[in-house]
Each structure stands twice: as C-alpha cells, then as structure tokens.
XYZ file of C-alpha atoms in Angstrom:
388
model
C -35.630 -6.043 -0.679
C -32.661 -6.988 1.414
C -32.770 -10.482 2.914
C -30.583 -12.072 5.599
C -28.198 -14.619 4.210
C -28.428 -18.210 5.260
C -25.917 -19.959 7.443
C -24.058 -18.781 10.514
C -24.913 -15.118 10.143
C -28.639 -15.913 9.965
C -28.545 -17.985 13.118
C -26.457 -15.390 14.982
C -26.992 -12.138 12.997
C -24.862 -9.941 15.291
C -22.105 -12.398 16.217
C -18.531 -11.394 15.428
C -16.513 -13.875 13.391
C -14.186 -16.127 15.387
C -11.758 -16.902 12.578
C -8.823 -14.696 13.505
C -6.685 -15.973 10.643
C -9.072 -14.464 8.088
C -9.615 -11.246 10.016
C -10.027 -8.268 7.633
C -6.960 -6.097 7.121
C -6.470 -2.462 6.058
C -5.379 -3.482 2.589
C -8.846 -4.985 2.083
C -10.532 -1.535 2.231
C -12.404 -0.618 -0.949
C -9.816 1.399 -2.875
C -12.336 3.593 -4.636
C -13.937 4.488 -1.318
C -10.559 5.302 0.274
C -9.344 7.342 -2.708
C -12.514 9.423 -3.041
C -12.562 10.010 0.723
C -8.946 11.223 0.751
C -9.490 13.516 -2.242
C -12.647 15.032 -0.758
C -10.805 15.674 2.507
C -7.829 17.339 0.785
C -9.898 19.441 -1.630
C -12.188 20.396 1.247
C -9.242 21.677 3.318
C -7.860 23.721 0.416
C -11.296 25.216 -0.284
C -11.833 25.986 3.396
C -8.610 27.991 3.523
C -9.554 29.874 0.349
C -12.985 30.646 1.811
C -11.912 31.602 5.331
C -8.504 33.262 5.280
C -9.896 36.802 4.867
C -12.418 36.682 7.734
C -10.112 34.509 9.858
C -7.606 37.354 10.079
C -9.961 39.024 12.564
C -9.171 36.139 14.936
C -5.449 36.845 14.617
C -4.438 34.254 12.012
C -5.500 33.479 8.469
C -5.158 29.776 9.326
C -7.452 29.775 12.405
C -10.385 28.042 10.669
C -8.086 25.523 8.988
C -6.336 24.850 12.305
C -9.680 24.177 13.973
C -10.634 21.869 11.098
C -7.312 20.036 11.370
C -7.977 19.457 15.061
C -11.333 17.894 14.159
C -9.609 15.765 11.510
C -7.057 14.592 14.088
C -9.874 13.553 16.453
C -11.626 11.837 13.553
C -8.422 10.008 12.601
C -8.154 8.583 16.117
C -11.780 7.475 15.920
C -11.141 5.866 12.528
C -8.143 3.960 13.866
C -10.286 2.513 16.667
C -13.262 1.661 14.460
C -11.139 -0.040 11.801
C -9.786 -2.451 14.414
C -13.283 -3.581 15.447
C -15.751 -5.869 13.777
C -18.591 -3.644 12.623
C -21.170 -6.136 13.978
C -20.119 -5.070 17.462
C -22.066 -1.862 16.760
C -25.302 -3.878 16.759
C -24.980 -4.780 20.436
C -27.930 -3.298 22.361
C -25.857 -1.496 24.990
C -23.783 0.308 22.366
C -26.559 1.078 19.923
C -29.010 2.104 22.644
C -26.346 4.012 24.559
C -25.406 6.195 21.580
C -29.059 6.889 20.877
C -29.778 7.799 24.514
C -26.734 10.084 24.726
C -27.796 11.816 21.498
C -31.340 12.438 22.734
C -30.136 13.736 26.113
C -27.645 16.096 24.485
C -30.276 17.373 22.055
C -32.511 18.081 25.034
C -29.711 19.943 26.832
C -29.118 22.150 23.806
C -32.626 23.559 24.210
C -31.996 24.559 27.845
C -31.048 28.266 28.163
C -27.666 28.665 29.784
C -26.507 25.215 28.657
C -27.042 25.348 24.917
C -24.869 27.913 23.166
C -26.685 30.586 21.149
C -25.029 31.672 17.895
C -26.573 33.658 15.022
C -30.067 33.168 16.386
C -29.781 29.376 16.689
C -29.107 27.217 19.724
C -27.310 24.193 18.259
C -24.126 23.767 20.298
C -23.027 22.545 23.708
C -19.971 24.086 25.306
C -17.599 21.431 26.657
C -14.746 23.424 28.152
C -12.883 25.132 25.295
C -14.649 22.992 22.672
C -18.107 23.463 21.147
C -19.975 20.271 20.271
C -22.971 19.996 17.939
C -25.131 17.066 19.153
C -27.199 16.886 15.967
C -24.125 15.562 14.100
C -23.879 12.583 16.462
C -27.673 12.174 16.454
C -27.808 11.622 12.680
C -25.534 8.604 12.711
C -26.771 7.148 16.003
C -30.241 7.118 14.429
C -28.879 5.280 11.378
C -27.267 2.708 13.661
C -30.531 2.250 15.589
C -32.539 1.799 12.390
C -30.045 -0.678 10.926
C -30.330 -2.837 14.024
C -34.112 -2.514 14.296
C -34.661 -3.369 10.627
C -32.358 -6.381 10.933
C -34.484 -8.017 13.623
C -36.230 -11.227 12.647
C -39.552 -10.076 14.110
C -39.622 -6.737 12.307
C -42.174 -6.765 9.489
C -42.084 -3.366 7.759
C -44.921 -4.363 5.434
C -47.338 -3.862 8.354
C -48.205 -0.197 8.835
C -49.150 0.231 12.507
C -47.174 -2.622 14.046
C -44.127 -2.632 11.804
C -43.608 0.753 10.134
C -45.063 3.444 12.393
C -43.024 2.448 15.503
C -39.821 2.881 13.488
C -40.646 6.562 12.939
C -41.308 7.365 16.613
C -37.684 7.912 17.680
C -36.697 9.680 14.427
C -39.803 11.838 14.898
C -38.742 12.725 18.451
C -35.254 13.565 17.223
C -36.799 15.638 14.436
C -38.757 17.726 16.932
C -35.752 18.271 19.231
C -33.577 19.461 16.344
C -36.423 21.604 15.032
C -36.406 23.528 18.317
C -32.837 24.744 17.656
C -34.130 25.624 14.916
C -32.479 23.453 12.250
C -35.058 22.267 9.742
C -32.545 20.983 7.182
C -30.757 18.609 9.576
C -34.059 17.493 11.105
C -35.493 16.858 7.652
C -32.433 14.894 6.522
C -32.991 12.443 9.404
C -36.555 11.746 8.262
C -35.470 11.422 4.624
C -32.799 8.857 5.479
C -35.235 7.007 7.746
C -37.689 6.732 4.854
C -34.961 5.501 2.494
C -33.771 2.844 4.946
C -37.244 1.416 5.567
C -37.871 1.490 1.823
C -34.687 -0.558 1.283
C -35.865 -2.944 4.003
C -39.064 -3.650 2.049
C -41.726 -1.175 3.228
C -44.743 -0.689 0.982
C -44.856 2.373 -1.239
C -48.410 3.187 -0.157
C -47.416 3.278 3.498
C -44.385 5.428 2.764
C -46.579 7.756 0.716
C -48.939 8.257 3.663
C -46.058 9.055 6.001
C -44.516 11.335 3.393
C -47.767 13.264 2.972
C -48.006 13.744 6.731
C -44.401 14.958 6.791
C -45.016 17.414 3.959
C -48.051 18.813 5.765
C -46.021 19.276 8.947
C -43.170 20.919 7.030
C -45.548 23.309 5.253
C -47.139 24.320 8.541
C -43.723 24.927 10.094
C -42.492 26.959 7.109
C -45.562 29.209 7.124
C -45.991 29.559 10.892
C -43.459 32.399 11.288
C -43.065 35.578 9.267
C -39.308 35.226 8.727
C -39.778 31.658 7.473
C -42.441 32.791 4.999
C -40.130 35.563 3.799
C -37.255 33.123 3.350
C -39.528 30.713 1.502
C -40.549 33.415 -0.955
C -37.150 35.111 -1.314
C -35.326 32.117 -2.803
C -37.513 32.310 -5.916
C -36.579 35.955 -6.623
C -33.561 36.653 -4.391
C -32.533 39.894 -6.136
C -35.903 41.431 -5.230
C -35.052 40.900 -1.542
C -31.372 41.857 -1.504
C -31.772 44.119 1.523
C -32.990 41.292 3.770
C -33.833 37.616 3.244
C -32.512 37.341 -0.315
C -29.094 38.889 0.335
C -27.194 35.672 1.056
C -28.517 33.792 -1.959
C -27.999 36.829 -4.212
C -24.331 37.010 -3.250
C -24.003 33.266 -3.792
C -25.406 33.533 -7.324
C -23.094 36.486 -8.026
C -20.184 34.275 -6.971
C -21.165 31.587 -9.476
C -21.602 34.223 -12.176
C -18.169 35.702 -11.474
C -16.556 32.265 -11.657
C -17.822 31.511 -15.136
C -16.482 28.395 -16.807
C -13.001 28.052 -15.297
C -13.150 30.338 -12.262
C -10.991 33.218 -11.056
C -8.326 30.982 -9.515
C -8.032 29.313 -6.125
C -8.411 31.945 -3.420
C -8.890 34.779 -5.938
C -12.667 35.119 -5.642
C -14.011 38.381 -4.193
C -17.369 37.432 -2.682
C -15.756 36.132 0.505
C -14.411 39.628 1.202
C -17.320 40.456 3.543
C -19.947 40.140 0.785
C -21.020 36.490 1.056
C -22.147 35.532 4.599
C -20.735 32.274 5.997
C -18.455 31.471 3.049
C -16.580 28.942 5.205
C -19.629 26.914 6.220
C -23.100 26.789 4.669
C -22.177 28.589 1.421
C -18.709 27.201 0.815
C -19.823 25.645 -2.477
C -20.321 29.194 -3.805
C -16.603 29.755 -3.150
C -15.895 26.644 -5.244
C -18.003 28.148 -8.029
C -16.220 31.513 -7.959
C -12.670 30.212 -7.569
C -12.846 27.096 -9.764
C -15.810 27.868 -12.027
C -18.298 25.473 -13.556
C -15.559 22.944 -14.309
C -14.455 22.928 -10.664
C -18.026 22.490 -9.436
C -18.521 19.522 -11.752
C -15.234 18.004 -10.565
C -16.232 18.344 -6.894
C -19.659 16.846 -7.567
C -17.987 14.018 -9.501
C -15.870 13.265 -6.415
C -19.020 13.090 -4.299
C -20.685 10.865 -6.915
C -17.687 8.509 -6.874
C -17.761 8.341 -3.074
C -21.519 7.631 -3.038
C -21.157 4.985 -5.736
C -18.460 3.204 -3.737
C -20.524 3.480 -0.551
C -23.560 1.924 -2.220
C -21.334 -0.793 -3.691
C -20.182 -1.620 -0.167
C -23.803 -1.754 1.019
C -24.876 -4.057 -1.807
C -21.886 -6.365 -1.332
C -22.344 -6.856 2.405
C -23.293 -10.464 3.260
C -25.512 -9.588 6.246
C -28.586 -7.411 6.542
C -27.343 -5.232 9.386
C -24.127 -4.215 7.616
C -25.946 -3.593 4.360
C -28.507 -1.289 5.973
C -25.841 0.482 8.034
C -23.634 1.159 5.003
C -26.632 2.235 2.942
C -27.840 4.610 5.656
C -24.441 6.275 6.111
C -23.993 6.703 2.362
C -27.510 8.061 2.005
C -27.001 10.624 4.789
C -23.838 11.995 3.158
C -25.579 12.110 -0.216
C -28.668 13.874 1.159
C -26.503 16.497 2.889
C -24.574 17.134 -0.321
C -27.698 17.456 -2.475
C -29.524 19.738 -0.023
C -26.515 22.004 0.483
C -25.841 22.416 -3.242
C -29.552 22.927 -3.957
C -29.673 25.768 -1.413
C -26.498 27.453 -2.680
C -27.633 27.511 -6.325
C -31.132 28.710 -5.421
C -33.206 25.570 -5.952
C -34.335 25.442 -2.307
C -34.985 27.982 0.480
C -31.902 28.947 2.453
C -31.156 26.568 5.334
C -28.117 25.931 7.485
C -26.809 22.544 6.353
C -23.029 22.043 5.937
C -21.400 20.504 2.897
C -19.699 17.239 3.978
C -15.874 17.310 3.957
C -15.847 21.027 3.031
C -17.727 23.158 5.567
C -15.923 24.299 8.708
C -16.844 22.393 11.863
C -14.705 20.190 14.047
C -17.661 18.171 15.336
C -19.000 17.580 11.847
C -15.738 16.437 10.271
C -14.682 14.167 13.155
C -18.036 12.343 13.339
C -18.192 12.169 9.543
C -14.768 10.507 9.459
C -15.893 7.956 12.042
C -18.948 7.186 9.907
C -16.705 6.713 6.861
C -14.545 4.375 8.956
C -17.610 2.192 9.522
C -18.104 2.068 5.739
C -14.467 1.097 5.291
C -14.778 -1.557 7.988
C -17.721 -3.126 6.179
C -15.823 -3.007 2.883
C -12.872 -4.765 4.523
C -15.139 -7.608 5.593
C -16.729 -7.796 2.142
C -13.384 -7.979 0.317
C -11.909 -10.448 2.779
C-alpha cells in the first residue's frame, strides 16, 4: 500500500517546491519513457497512413487522416510544453481538479442532447466545436484519474472502510460510466471503472470489498449486454465470427483474415489488402489488424513490446514518486493506457466482443492523441521530479 512520505510533503501534501535552483529540467525526464513514447508515436503515424490512404482518397487526399492526426499531435505538443513547465502538484489544487471534472461531466451530458451531440455510425460520442469535433469521453477518463489521485491522497480517506471510505469513491466514476454508456460506448465506460478499481486497490482497499463491487459491476454489465438484441448477437458472434459473416461477425472475420494473410513477417508496410474496403474502420478501432497484415506476427510482437516498455517505464515513475498524489496519478495514467491497449488488442484478435475502443498512439482521432500526449506529459513531469 502506498504511504505518504514524512517531512515537508506530508505536512503540505500539495505544496509546490520553493527551491528554484533545483527545479526539474527536461533532461531529467525518464529516458525510457521518452524513447518508448516517441517510437510509439512515429510507428503509429506510419501505420495510420498505411491503414487509411485508400479510404482517405475519397476525401480528396491520401494524407487527409494523417494530416488530421498531425493537427492533433501539434495541439498535444503545445499542451505538453505547458505541462512540462509546471509542477505536477499544481494539478491537485481543488479548483483545477474539480473544474476539469465538472467540465467533463457537463460535456458528457451535452453529448446526449439531440442536436448538440454529433451522431456518427449509430453512436453519439462527439461535440461539434466549429470545424473541430471533440470527444468528451477522452477528457473524462483522465479528469477522473486526477480526481481519484487527489481524493485517495487525502489524510482523512480510509479506503479500508466500505460504506464511508470506498463506496463514495465510486459514485462519480459510476455517474461518468452511465453518461458514457448512453452514447453508447461500453468499452470506454468500462475502462474508467477498471482503472478506478486498480487505483483504490493500490491505495490499500480490501480485496473483499473490491470483490463485492466487482460482482455488482459484472451483473450490471451482463444485464446491459443482454438487454438489446444487437448486443446479444454481438456477444455471441465473437465466439464463431465466420458463422455470422453477413452481419455481426463480419468485422471480426475480416480482422482475423488480415492476421492470417500477414503470417509471420507480413506482406510489407502498406501492402495489405483488407483495408481495401474489406475491413471496416481500419484506421481506428481495428488498426492493429493492419499491423498484423502488413508486418505479420513479428511486427505485432514488436508493437506490443513497445507498449510493454512504455508501461514498464510508467509504473517505474509511479513507484519512484516520493509523494502519494504523484504516485497514484502516474499509476492511474499508465493503467488507463495499458487497459486501452489490452482491450483493443483482445477485441481485434477475437478474445472479446467487438467494441469501439481506440488503440493508443495508433488509432485516428485528434482529440484522443492530443489528450493522450498531455497525459504522457504529466508522467514525464513526475519523472523529472523523481530524477531531480
């Protein structure tokens, strides 16, 4: 269980250091974290072009998806530059932490309002802000992590008590879960609850209490999955996708065909055929299937090894942080990226029912990549403080 360190940080857990001479510098960033981040970003861009150039020609340019992604990366780079100049403990201030959480909840509520939320492919997940579409659930994930890190760092928070300590921590994540579920977006909503459970477990919650909450969550998820006919069909089709190729199993069947075509070493970058109007959404939810077809089993292992290296470095930053807030914040961010990666890959290879969850650093989405980069900047900021 994580414990607050003694000394100045225990007396003033959210106070920024006053020693300007020993202020962390960019060269103090964890090198493994920075290297794995840069490689994931570069490989993700190359894969996105290979996955999208065929369909993107309908928009007038084979580079349209990559250009949109580069715009999101530029916005994320500005956010990173700002965050790296701050002390990460500033994020624990109530007005900032509470403000981000309130904005996220309001925007999630607006998404559900017809005429305000943008409908696309049967889901209402986006807000239209002028020429730009914004997906509030991406901001909501990390604002919830920030809220939990602050709440679990409080001296009066005792997570070993079920009703007074643990249950209240799940109220806001539960509300966010329901708002995202209305979109509908079960995978993103579920990832928030998973990360919440991991963070309270790290903070010292009892296994019995977490088991009770987990059982309640499983019951709710089962009811939701079986409450609609199309969800029941999707739940059954992932087990035998080739028996349902004309409807619910088509997407997964094409994904598995892509992996089969790739074999051990792949067909070559950009040479795969499934993205030629066979595999739906090759640039977003099923982009890992493009990795499998173009780069083969070896390429898939290499990409997963990059993710493993990034997660290892992120957890190393969390374990090396001298204060409880930073440790929980770094652990929550790393856990969210890891959960997204595992769920996306599990869906694409047929180990889970098909859901719409992007692969971090790879899937197209300006909102996703810019907010993800800002979250990584927080990790880097914490690592700078640790190394300094």
